[in-house]
Coordinates of C-alpha atoms in Angstrom, one line a residue:
M1 CA -0.2 0.2 -0.1
F2 CA 1.2 3.6 -0.9
S3 CA 1.7 5.9 2.2
S4 CA 0.4 8.8 1.1
L5 CA -3.1 10.1 -0.8
L6 CA -3.5 13.3 -2.8
V7 CA -7.4 14.1 -3.2
A8 CA -7.8 16.3 -6.4
N9 CA -11.4 17.2 -5.4
R10 CA -13.4 19.2 -3.2
G11 CA -16.3 19.0 -0.9
E12 CA -18.0 16.1 0.7
I13 CA -16.1 13.3 -1.5
A14 CA -12.8 15.1 -0.4
V15 CA -13.4 15.1 2.8
R16 CA -15.2 11.5 2.3
V17 CA -11.6 9.8 0.8
I18 CA -9.5 11.9 3.6
R19 CA -11.2 10.0 6.5
T20 CA -11.0 6.2 5.1
A21 CA -7.5 7.4 3.9
K22 CA -6.3 8.4 7.6
E23 CA -8.0 5.2 9.2
L24 CA -5.4 3.4 6.7
G25 CA -2.7 5.7 8.3
L26 CA -2.0 7.4 5.0
R27 CA -0.6 10.7 4.7
T28 CA -3.4 12.7 3.6
I29 CA -3.2 16.0 1.0
A30 CA -5.6 18.6 0.2
V31 CA -5.8 21.1 -2.9
Y32 CA -8.0 24.5 -2.7
S33 CA -9.1 27.3 -4.9
D34 CA -9.3 30.7 -3.6
A35 CA -12.7 29.7 -2.8
D36 CA -12.0 26.7 -0.8
R37 CA -9.1 28.4 1.2
D38 CA -10.5 27.3 4.1
A39 CA -13.0 24.5 3.6
L40 CA -13.7 21.6 5.3
H41 CA -11.7 19.1 3.1
V42 CA -8.5 21.8 3.7
R43 CA -8.9 21.7 7.0
M44 CA -9.0 17.6 7.6
A45 CA -6.1 16.9 5.2
D46 CA -2.8 16.5 6.9
E47 CA -1.4 18.9 4.5
A48 CA -3.0 21.5 1.7
W49 CA -1.9 22.7 -1.3
A50 CA -2.9 26.0 -3.1
L51 CA -4.3 25.7 -7.1
G52 CA -5.3 29.3 -7.4
G53 CA -7.9 30.7 -9.2
L54 CA -11.8 30.3 -8.6
T55 CA -13.4 28.6 -11.1
S56 CA -13.4 25.2 -12.0
Q57 CA -11.0 25.8 -15.0
E58 CA -8.6 27.7 -13.1
S59 CA -8.1 25.6 -10.2
Y60 CA -9.8 21.8 -9.9
L61 CA -9.3 21.4 -13.5
N62 CA -5.8 23.0 -14.0
T63 CA -4.0 20.0 -15.3
T64 CA -0.7 22.0 -15.1
K65 CA -0.9 23.3 -11.6
L66 CA -2.3 19.6 -10.4
L67 CA 0.7 17.8 -11.8
E68 CA 2.9 20.3 -10.0
I69 CA 1.6 20.0 -6.8
I70 CA 1.5 16.3 -6.9
E71 CA 5.5 16.1 -7.4
R72 CA 6.1 18.7 -4.9
S73 CA 4.1 17.0 -2.3
G74 CA 5.9 13.7 -2.8
A75 CA 1.7 12.2 -3.2
E76 CA 2.2 8.5 -4.4
A77 CA -1.1 7.8 -5.3
V78 CA -4.0 10.4 -6.2
H79 CA -8.2 9.6 -5.7
P80 CA -10.1 12.1 -8.1
G81 CA -13.7 12.0 -6.3
Y82 CA -16.3 12.6 -8.8
G83 CA -16.5 15.0 -11.3
F84 CA -13.6 17.0 -12.3
F85 CA -11.1 14.8 -13.5
S86 CA -12.8 11.7 -12.3
E87 CA -13.5 10.5 -15.6
N88 CA -10.4 12.1 -17.6
A89 CA -8.4 9.5 -19.3
D90 CA -5.7 12.1 -20.1
F91 CA -5.2 13.1 -16.5
A92 CA -5.2 8.9 -15.4
R93 CA -2.8 8.6 -18.0
A94 CA -0.7 11.7 -16.8
I95 CA -1.0 10.5 -13.4
T96 CA 0.6 7.2 -13.9
Q97 CA 2.9 8.3 -16.5
A98 CA 4.2 10.3 -13.7
G99 CA 4.8 6.9 -11.6
V100 CA 1.9 8.2 -9.3
T101 CA -0.9 5.6 -8.3
F102 CA -4.3 6.8 -10.2
V103 CA -7.2 5.0 -7.9
G104 CA -9.5 4.5 -10.3
P105 CA -10.2 2.4 -13.9
P106 CA -6.8 2.2 -16.4
P107 CA -7.1 5.2 -18.5
D108 CA -8.0 3.0 -21.5
A109 CA -10.9 1.6 -19.6
I110 CA -12.1 5.4 -18.9
E111 CA -11.5 6.4 -22.4
V112 CA -14.1 3.5 -23.6
M113 CA -16.8 4.5 -21.0
G114 CA -16.6 8.2 -20.1
D115 CA -17.6 9.0 -23.9
K116 CA -21.5 7.8 -23.8
I117 CA -21.1 7.0 -27.6
S118 CA -18.2 4.6 -27.4
S119 CA -19.3 3.1 -24.3
R120 CA -23.2 2.4 -26.1
R121 CA -21.0 0.6 -28.7
A122 CA -18.8 -1.2 -25.9
A123 CA -22.3 -2.4 -24.0
E124 CA -24.0 -3.7 -27.0
A125 CA -20.4 -5.6 -28.4
A126 CA -20.8 -7.3 -24.6
G127 CA -24.8 -7.8 -25.5
V128 CA -26.4 -5.2 -23.5
A129 CA -28.8 -3.4 -25.4
G130 CA -29.0 0.8 -24.8
V131 CA -31.7 3.0 -25.5
P132 CA -32.6 3.6 -28.9
G133 CA -29.5 6.3 -29.9
L134 CA -26.9 7.5 -32.0
T135 CA -23.1 6.5 -31.6
H136 CA -21.8 9.8 -32.9
P137 CA -21.9 13.3 -31.9
V138 CA -24.5 15.4 -33.0
D139 CA -23.8 19.3 -33.5
D140 CA -26.8 19.8 -35.9
P141 CA -30.1 20.8 -34.9
E142 CA -31.8 19.4 -38.0
E143 CA -30.1 15.9 -37.0
V144 CA -32.1 16.0 -33.9
V145 CA -35.4 16.8 -35.4
A146 CA -34.9 14.1 -37.7
F147 CA -34.3 11.6 -34.8
G148 CA -37.3 13.1 -32.8
D149 CA -39.4 12.3 -36.1
E150 CA -38.1 8.6 -36.4
H151 CA -38.2 7.4 -33.0
G152 CA -40.4 9.5 -31.5
W153 CA -40.5 12.5 -29.4
P154 CA -39.2 13.3 -26.7
V155 CA -35.5 13.2 -27.3
A156 CA -32.6 13.5 -24.8
I157 CA -29.5 15.4 -25.7
K158 CA -26.7 14.3 -23.5
A159 CA -23.2 15.4 -22.8
A160 CA -20.9 12.5 -24.3
Y161 CA -18.0 13.2 -21.6
G162 CA -20.6 14.1 -18.7
G163 CA -22.9 12.8 -16.5
G164 CA -25.0 13.5 -13.1
G165 CA -27.8 15.4 -15.8
R166 CA -25.0 17.9 -16.7
G167 CA -25.4 18.8 -20.7
M168 CA -28.6 17.5 -20.7
R169 CA -31.7 19.1 -22.1
V170 CA -35.3 17.3 -23.1
V171 CA -36.1 18.5 -26.6
T172 CA -40.2 18.1 -26.6
R173 CA -40.6 19.2 -30.3
P174 CA -38.9 20.3 -33.3
D175 CA -38.4 23.8 -32.8
E176 CA -36.8 23.6 -29.3
A177 CA -34.2 21.8 -30.8
A178 CA -31.6 24.3 -31.8
E179 CA -32.0 25.8 -28.6
A180 CA -31.7 23.0 -26.4
L181 CA -28.3 22.1 -27.9
A182 CA -26.7 24.8 -28.0
S183 CA -27.3 25.1 -23.9
A184 CA -26.5 21.3 -23.5
R185 CA -23.0 22.3 -25.2
R186 CA -22.7 25.2 -23.5
E187 CA -23.3 23.7 -20.1
A188 CA -21.3 20.1 -20.8
R189 CA -18.4 22.2 -21.9
S190 CA -18.5 24.5 -18.5
A191 CA -18.7 21.3 -16.3
F192 CA -16.6 18.8 -18.5
G193 CA -14.3 20.5 -21.0
R194 CA -15.9 19.1 -23.9
D195 CA -19.3 20.0 -25.5
E196 CA -19.7 17.1 -27.8
C197 CA -23.5 15.6 -27.3
Y198 CA -25.2 12.6 -28.9
L199 CA -29.2 11.7 -29.2
E200 CA -31.1 9.3 -26.8
R201 CA -35.1 8.4 -27.2
Y202 CA -36.2 9.7 -23.7
L203 CA -38.4 7.0 -22.5
A204 CA -42.3 7.7 -21.2
W205 CA -41.7 6.7 -17.4
P206 CA -38.9 5.0 -16.7
R207 CA -37.2 4.5 -13.1
H208 CA -33.6 4.8 -12.8
I209 CA -31.7 1.7 -11.6
E210 CA -28.1 1.7 -11.3
M211 CA -25.5 -1.4 -10.5
Q212 CA -22.1 -0.5 -8.2
V213 CA -19.4 -3.3 -9.5
I214 CA -16.0 -3.5 -8.5
A215 CA -13.0 -5.1 -9.6
D216 CA -9.5 -6.1 -9.4
D217 CA -6.4 -7.0 -11.0
H218 CA -6.8 -10.6 -10.2
G219 CA -9.8 -11.3 -12.4
S220 CA -12.5 -10.7 -10.0
V221 CA -15.6 -8.7 -11.2
L222 CA -18.2 -8.6 -8.9
W223 CA -21.7 -6.8 -8.4
L224 CA -22.4 -5.2 -4.9
S225 CA -25.9 -3.9 -5.0
E226 CA -28.7 -1.8 -7.2
R227 CA -29.5 1.5 -6.3
D228 CA -32.8 3.0 -7.3
C229 CA -32.0 7.0 -8.5
S230 CA -35.5 7.8 -9.9
A231 CA -36.3 11.2 -7.9
Q232 CA -34.8 13.4 -9.6
R233 CA -34.9 16.8 -10.9
R234 CA -33.0 18.7 -13.9
H235 CA -31.9 15.0 -14.5
Q236 CA -30.0 14.7 -11.3
K237 CA -30.8 13.1 -8.3
L238 CA -32.0 13.8 -5.2
I239 CA -33.1 10.8 -3.4
E240 CA -31.5 7.0 -3.5
E241 CA -32.3 3.7 -2.3
T242 CA -31.3 0.1 -2.0
P243 CA -32.6 -2.3 -2.7
A244 CA -34.7 -1.0 -5.5
P245 CA -38.4 -1.1 -4.2
H246 CA -40.5 -4.0 -6.7
F247 CA -37.5 -5.4 -8.1
P248 CA -37.8 -8.8 -9.5
D249 CA -34.7 -11.2 -7.9
E250 CA -34.2 -13.0 -11.2
T251 CA -34.1 -8.8 -12.4
R252 CA -31.9 -7.7 -10.0
R253 CA -29.5 -10.8 -11.2
A254 CA -29.8 -10.3 -14.7
M255 CA -28.8 -6.8 -14.2
G256 CA -25.7 -7.5 -12.1
E257 CA -24.5 -9.7 -14.5
A258 CA -24.8 -7.6 -17.5
A259 CA -23.0 -4.6 -15.2
C260 CA -19.9 -7.5 -14.7
A261 CA -20.1 -8.4 -18.7
V262 CA -19.7 -4.5 -19.4
A263 CA -17.1 -4.2 -17.2
R264 CA -15.1 -6.6 -18.7
A265 CA -15.7 -5.5 -22.2
C266 CA -13.5 -2.6 -21.1
G267 CA -11.1 -4.2 -19.2
Y268 CA -12.1 -2.4 -16.2
R269 CA -10.4 -1.9 -12.8
N270 CA -11.8 -0.2 -9.7
A271 CA -15.1 0.7 -8.5
G272 CA -17.9 1.8 -11.1
T273 CA -21.2 1.8 -11.7
V274 CA -23.0 0.7 -14.5
E275 CA -26.5 2.8 -14.7
F276 CA -29.5 1.7 -16.6
L277 CA -33.4 2.5 -17.5
Y278 CA -36.2 0.7 -16.5
Q279 CA -39.6 0.3 -17.6
D280 CA -41.9 -2.6 -17.9
G281 CA -40.1 -5.1 -17.2
A282 CA -37.2 -4.5 -19.4
F283 CA -33.6 -2.6 -19.1
Y284 CA -31.8 -0.8 -21.2
F285 CA -28.3 0.4 -20.6
L286 CA -27.3 3.7 -20.3
E287 CA -24.0 5.0 -19.3
M288 CA -21.4 3.4 -16.7
N289 CA -19.3 5.9 -14.4
T290 CA -15.6 5.2 -14.3
R291 CA -15.4 6.5 -10.7
L292 CA -17.3 6.4 -6.8
Q293 CA -20.7 7.5 -7.4
V294 CA -22.5 10.2 -5.0
E295 CA -24.6 7.9 -3.8
H296 CA -22.1 4.7 -2.6
P297 CA -23.2 4.9 0.7
I298 CA -26.3 3.2 0.5
T299 CA -24.6 0.5 -1.2
E300 CA -22.0 0.6 1.8
L301 CA -24.7 0.5 4.7
V302 CA -26.3 -2.4 3.5
T303 CA -23.4 -4.5 2.3
G304 CA -21.0 -3.2 5.4
L305 CA -18.2 -2.7 2.8
D306 CA -16.2 0.5 2.6
L307 CA -15.7 1.6 -1.0
V308 CA -13.0 3.8 -0.8
E309 CA -11.2 1.5 1.2
L310 CA -11.8 -1.2 -1.4
Q311 CA -10.9 1.2 -4.2
L312 CA -7.3 2.4 -2.6
R313 CA -6.8 -1.5 -1.8
V314 CA -7.4 -2.3 -5.8
A315 CA -5.6 0.8 -6.8
A316 CA -2.6 -1.0 -5.1
G317 CA -2.5 -4.3 -6.3
E318 CA -4.3 -6.2 -3.6
P319 CA -7.1 -8.7 -4.5
L320 CA -10.8 -8.0 -3.2
G321 CA -10.3 -11.3 -1.0
F322 CA -14.2 -12.4 -1.3
S323 CA -16.4 -13.5 -4.2
Q324 CA -20.0 -12.7 -5.6
H325 CA -21.2 -15.7 -3.1
D326 CA -19.7 -13.3 -0.1
V327 CA -21.7 -10.5 -1.1
V328 CA -24.7 -10.3 1.5
R329 CA -27.2 -7.6 1.8
R330 CA -28.7 -6.7 4.8
G331 CA -32.0 -4.3 5.1
H332 CA -32.9 -0.8 3.1
A333 CA -30.9 2.5 3.0
I334 CA -31.7 5.7 1.7
E335 CA -29.7 8.7 0.5
V336 CA -31.0 12.5 0.8
R337 CA -28.9 15.2 -0.8
I338 CA -29.2 18.2 0.8
N339 CA -28.4 20.8 -1.6
A340 CA -27.8 24.3 -1.6
E341 CA -31.5 25.1 -3.5
D342 CA -34.5 26.9 -3.2
P343 CA -37.2 24.1 -4.0
A344 CA -40.3 26.4 -3.8
G345 CA -42.9 26.2 -6.3
G346 CA -40.6 23.4 -7.9
R347 CA -37.9 26.0 -9.1
F348 CA -35.1 24.6 -7.2
M349 CA -33.1 27.6 -7.6
P350 CA -29.4 27.6 -6.5
T351 CA -28.6 29.8 -3.0
P352 CA -25.1 30.2 -2.7
G353 CA -23.9 32.0 0.5
T354 CA -22.7 31.3 4.1
I355 CA -24.0 28.6 6.4
T356 CA -24.5 30.3 10.1
R357 CA -26.2 27.0 11.3
F358 CA -25.5 23.4 10.7
D359 CA -26.7 20.9 13.2
R360 CA -26.4 17.4 12.0
P361 CA -29.2 14.8 12.9
D362 CA -28.0 12.0 15.2
G363 CA -29.2 8.3 16.5
P364 CA -29.9 5.1 15.4
G365 CA -29.0 4.0 11.6
V366 CA -28.1 8.0 10.5
R367 CA -25.0 8.9 8.8
V368 CA -24.3 12.6 7.5
D369 CA -21.7 13.4 5.0
A370 CA -20.8 17.0 4.3
G371 CA -18.4 18.9 2.9
Y372 CA -19.3 21.8 4.9
D373 CA -19.7 23.4 8.8
T374 CA -21.0 26.3 10.1
G375 CA -19.4 29.4 9.1
D376 CA -18.8 27.7 5.7
T377 CA -19.5 29.3 2.4
V378 CA -21.1 27.5 -0.6
S379 CA -19.4 29.3 -3.6
Q380 CA -21.4 29.9 -6.8
Y381 CA -18.4 28.5 -9.0
Y382 CA -18.7 24.5 -7.9
D383 CA -21.8 22.4 -7.1
N384 CA -24.1 22.9 -4.8
L385 CA -23.9 19.5 -2.7
V386 CA -24.2 20.8 0.8
A387 CA -24.3 17.2 2.4
K388 CA -25.7 13.9 2.2
L389 CA -28.1 12.6 4.7
I390 CA -27.8 8.4 4.6
V391 CA -29.9 6.0 6.8
H392 CA -30.4 2.4 7.1
A393 CA -32.9 0.2 8.8
A394 CA -34.5 -3.4 8.5
D395 CA -37.1 -2.4 6.0
R396 CA -38.4 0.7 3.4
D397 CA -41.0 1.6 5.6
H398 CA -38.7 2.1 8.5
A399 CA -35.8 3.8 6.5
I400 CA -38.2 6.0 5.0
A401 CA -39.5 6.9 8.5
R402 CA -36.2 7.3 9.8
A403 CA -35.0 9.7 6.8
I404 CA -38.2 12.1 7.6
R405 CA -37.4 11.9 11.3
A406 CA -33.7 12.7 10.5
L407 CA -34.2 15.5 8.5
G408 CA -36.7 16.9 10.8
E409 CA -33.2 17.0 13.3
L410 CA -31.2 18.6 10.7
R411 CA -31.1 22.6 10.9
I412 CA -29.0 24.5 8.0
E413 CA -29.2 28.1 8.0
G414 CA -28.0 31.3 5.8
V415 CA -28.7 29.4 2.6
A416 CA -31.9 27.5 1.2
T417 CA -31.7 23.9 1.1
T418 CA -33.7 21.1 -0.5
T419 CA -35.1 19.6 2.3
P420 CA -38.6 20.8 2.2
A421 CA -38.6 18.7 -1.0
D422 CA -36.7 16.0 0.1
V423 CA -39.4 15.6 3.1
A424 CA -42.3 15.9 0.2
I425 CA -41.0 13.3 -1.7
L426 CA -40.3 11.0 1.2
D427 CA -44.2 11.5 2.4
H428 CA -45.9 11.0 -0.8
P429 CA -47.8 8.6 -1.6
D430 CA -46.0 7.7 -4.9
F431 CA -42.9 7.5 -3.9
R432 CA -44.0 5.4 -0.6
A433 CA -45.6 2.6 -3.4
G434 CA -42.7 3.0 -5.0
T435 CA -44.7 3.9 -8.7
H436 CA -42.1 7.2 -9.1
S437 CA -39.8 7.9 -12.2
T438 CA -37.6 10.0 -13.5
R439 CA -40.2 12.1 -14.4
W440 CA -42.4 12.5 -11.2
V441 CA -41.0 15.1 -9.3
E442 CA -41.1 17.3 -12.3
E443 CA -44.4 16.3 -13.7
R444 CA -46.9 15.3 -10.8
L445 CA -45.0 16.4 -7.6
D446 CA -46.6 19.5 -6.5
L447 CA -44.4 21.9 -4.1
G448 CA -46.6 24.7 -4.7
G449 CA -47.0 25.0 -1.5
V450 CA -43.2 25.2 -0.4
A451 CA -42.6 28.7 0.2
P452 CA -39.5 30.6 -0.4
V453 CA -37.1 30.3 2.3
A454 CA -36.1 33.2 3.9
T455 CA -31.9 33.3 4.3
A456 CA -29.1 35.7 5.4
S457 CA -27.0 37.4 2.7
Q458 CA -26.3 35.5 -0.1
D459 CA -23.1 37.0 -0.6
A460 CA -19.9 35.5 0.0
H461 CA -17.6 37.2 2.0
E462 CA -14.5 38.3 0.0
L463 CA -11.3 38.1 1.2
V464 CA -8.7 40.4 0.3
P465 CA -4.9 38.8 -0.4
T466 CA -2.9 41.1 2.5
P467 CA 1.2 40.8 2.3
V468 CA 2.8 40.5 5.6
I469 CA 5.9 40.1 7.4
A470 CA 6.4 37.2 9.7
E471 CA 8.9 35.4 11.8
V472 CA 8.6 31.3 11.7
N473 CA 11.0 29.8 14.0
G474 CA 13.1 33.1 14.2
K475 CA 13.6 33.3 10.5
R476 CA 11.8 36.3 8.6
V477 CA 9.4 35.3 5.7
A478 CA 7.0 37.1 3.4
V479 CA 3.5 35.3 3.4
T480 CA -0.1 36.4 2.7
L481 CA -3.2 36.8 4.6
Y482 CA -6.5 36.6 3.1
L483 CA -8.6 39.2 5.4
D484 CA -12.3 39.6 5.3
A485 CA -12.4 42.7 3.5
A486 CA -15.6 43.4 5.4
A487 CA -13.9 43.6 8.4
P488 CA -12.6 47.0 9.2
S489 CA -9.1 46.2 10.5
A490 CA -8.3 44.6 6.9
P491 CA -5.4 46.7 5.4
A492 CA -6.1 47.0 1.8
P493 CA -3.8 44.7 -0.6
R494 CA -0.2 45.8 -1.6
T495 CA 0.7 43.9 -4.5
P496 CA -0.3 44.8 -8.3
N497 CA -0.2 41.1 -8.7
A498 CA -2.6 39.7 -5.9
P499 CA -5.6 37.8 -6.9
S500 CA -8.9 38.8 -6.8
R501 CA -12.4 38.2 -7.2
P502 CA -14.0 38.6 -10.9
Q503 CA -16.0 42.0 -9.9
R504 CA -19.6 42.4 -10.8
S505 CA -20.3 44.8 -13.6
S506 CA -20.8 48.5 -12.1
S507 CA -24.2 48.7 -13.8
A508 CA -25.3 45.4 -12.3
R509 CA -24.3 46.3 -8.8
A510 CA -25.7 49.7 -8.8
G511 CA -29.4 48.1 -9.3
A512 CA -28.9 45.7 -6.2
R513 CA -31.9 44.5 -4.2
A514 CA -34.1 46.3 -6.3
A515 CA -37.9 45.3 -6.0
Q516 CA -39.2 43.0 -8.8
T517 CA -42.4 41.5 -8.3
G518 CA -44.7 42.6 -11.2
S519 CA -42.0 44.8 -12.5
G520 CA -40.4 46.0 -15.2
E521 CA -37.0 45.5 -13.2
V522 CA -35.7 41.9 -13.9
S523 CA -33.2 41.0 -11.1
V524 CA -31.2 37.7 -10.5
P525 CA -32.1 35.1 -7.5
M526 CA -28.7 34.3 -7.4
Q527 CA -25.0 35.1 -7.6
G528 CA -23.6 33.6 -11.0
T529 CA -21.8 34.5 -14.7
V530 CA -23.9 35.6 -17.3
V531 CA -23.6 33.0 -20.5
K532 CA -26.3 34.3 -22.9
V533 CA -28.2 37.5 -23.1
P534 CA -30.8 36.8 -26.0
V535 CA -32.6 40.3 -25.9
S536 CA -31.3 43.5 -26.7
P537 CA -33.0 47.2 -26.1
G538 CA -35.8 48.2 -27.9
Q539 CA -37.2 44.1 -28.4
Q540 CA -40.5 43.4 -27.9
V541 CA -41.0 40.6 -25.0
D542 CA -43.7 38.8 -23.4
A543 CA -44.3 37.9 -20.0
G544 CA -42.2 34.4 -19.0
E545 CA -39.8 35.1 -21.8
V546 CA -36.2 34.2 -21.1
V547 CA -34.2 37.5 -20.7
I548 CA -30.9 36.2 -19.2
V549 CA -29.4 32.7 -18.8
L550 CA -27.4 32.6 -15.6
E551 CA -24.6 29.8 -14.8
A552 CA -24.9 28.9 -10.9
M553 CA -23.1 26.2 -9.4
K554 CA -22.9 24.5 -12.8
M555 CA -26.0 24.7 -13.9
E556 CA -27.7 27.1 -16.3
N557 CA -30.8 28.7 -14.7
A558 CA -33.2 30.7 -17.4
I559 CA -34.2 34.1 -16.2
L560 CA -37.4 35.4 -17.0
A561 CA -39.6 38.7 -17.8
E562 CA -42.1 38.8 -15.6
R563 CA -44.2 41.4 -17.8
A564 CA -44.8 42.1 -21.4
G565 CA -42.9 44.8 -22.8
T566 CA -40.5 46.8 -24.8
V567 CA -36.5 46.1 -23.5
R568 CA -35.5 49.6 -22.3
E569 CA -31.9 48.8 -20.7
V570 CA -29.6 45.7 -20.5
R571 CA -26.9 45.9 -17.9
V572 CA -24.9 43.0 -18.3
N573 CA -22.9 41.4 -20.9
P574 CA -22.1 37.7 -21.6
G575 CA -18.9 36.7 -18.9
D576 CA -19.9 39.4 -16.4
T577 CA -20.6 38.2 -12.6
V578 CA -23.8 39.6 -10.8
G579 CA -25.0 38.5 -7.4
T580 CA -28.3 38.3 -5.8
G581 CA -31.1 40.8 -6.1
D582 CA -28.8 42.5 -9.1
I583 CA -31.0 44.1 -11.9
V584 CA -30.1 43.1 -15.1
V585 CA -33.2 43.8 -17.5
V586 CA -35.4 46.6 -17.5
I587 CA -38.8 46.3 -19.4
E588 CA -41.1 49.4 -19.7

């Protein structure tokens, strides 16, 4: 086993990996962006190194800087977590070529399965059928229209190098194709660095069921359990559970064997997840995620296995040490994602800001995996997952009751979270009966009674880089402290090259906190970056028409006109950073 591990990630998954690594006696190394300088994963690691930059591209996706830190820190292994570089074959190859162990599958397997198009081909070669779709990238909206006319509407546009619902758009009719394809490609490029997209038929009422697999270098390829991830919004999961309700054992075994066949077909090693759509007793290959999943803890609770420990041991060349027959699943587990989003009215609007209170639930069968604590800031620049509540009980009914009880104990203040929607899902007769699907939350769940959550200021404190002369063990050194700009004692920075936050446009700042209800002043409900301005002064718009497209927390959000009229003023341009309440468009 290697002696040191660098975690090339942030948030709750970095914290999760660090914990197991410490239990194994490994030296843990964190990396951080300017926004994450004092983040929980940084505080927990044995040492931490600065990446610089704020956005993902400037920091956690900066290959050159990561490789430099890996070398300087003496890390013997790298765990990529999920997202960022976890499914990037070039990064995995660069790690291994540097003589460092990559805690994940071989680069060739990532290459085959990381590209959703080639993964469909590999699955078909292994005898596992997929949802009807194309096996080549699409860049012409007319191809979307032709596919829909041939296979039926709706059509799903999906990022070829993505996952987790990022870069996915559902097109219900031909005139939506051009904008949906452009939007999917923008979001895919932002989240994954590549914008290739492909097409699939969008099933009417499917369930999303995935299979956890693990493979070693000694010929073992095992399936551990399935997970039902059908409770979703924006094609991103909210609640996951295992075992899947009303899922026949013979189908479970067939899906497990199919998942292992897919893994063998690409020479897979380490932990991975093969995802399927299940409808009317049949299942279809969807994709393979060549990494640890967000929802892996529920598999850990029903099997008693530590998946991160298995990942590390397999990466070190050790055999799994158990067979398929030895995998025993007990009880029922549910994971609830706690995202910084306001679910009022089913809108799920991102709510970056500072957490002023975070009280975790406790009691039998309750686990919380979090990337934040009281006083930490949820940044607009990254995914908005704050924590995961995971519960385990003897059966599904008791697990649901336990999850609702634990959510009642959870207290998070300062940012709105998805907790009210989570409770509504768990307590709904459709969910309890197991008749929900991937489309249920957005099409049938009524969240009209969920009121907007009042929060403290949504703006993160700005930290000013401040050069200071200090003495360390008698030696005079120059260091940089990052002090709260709002604090009266914080001196102004003295170095012209010091990093700073991107500034909001002055016109947007001037209109901050203006009223918006029923008025012609369109303001934004969260921090973010303007990616598209589809209107211009003098243009006529209708109520409900998109006037700004804002990217916040790795998602595109359409900002709508609240009244019809003529656009008098547009105060922002693509690339501008705006804050909560900033007025971006004026309509008269």
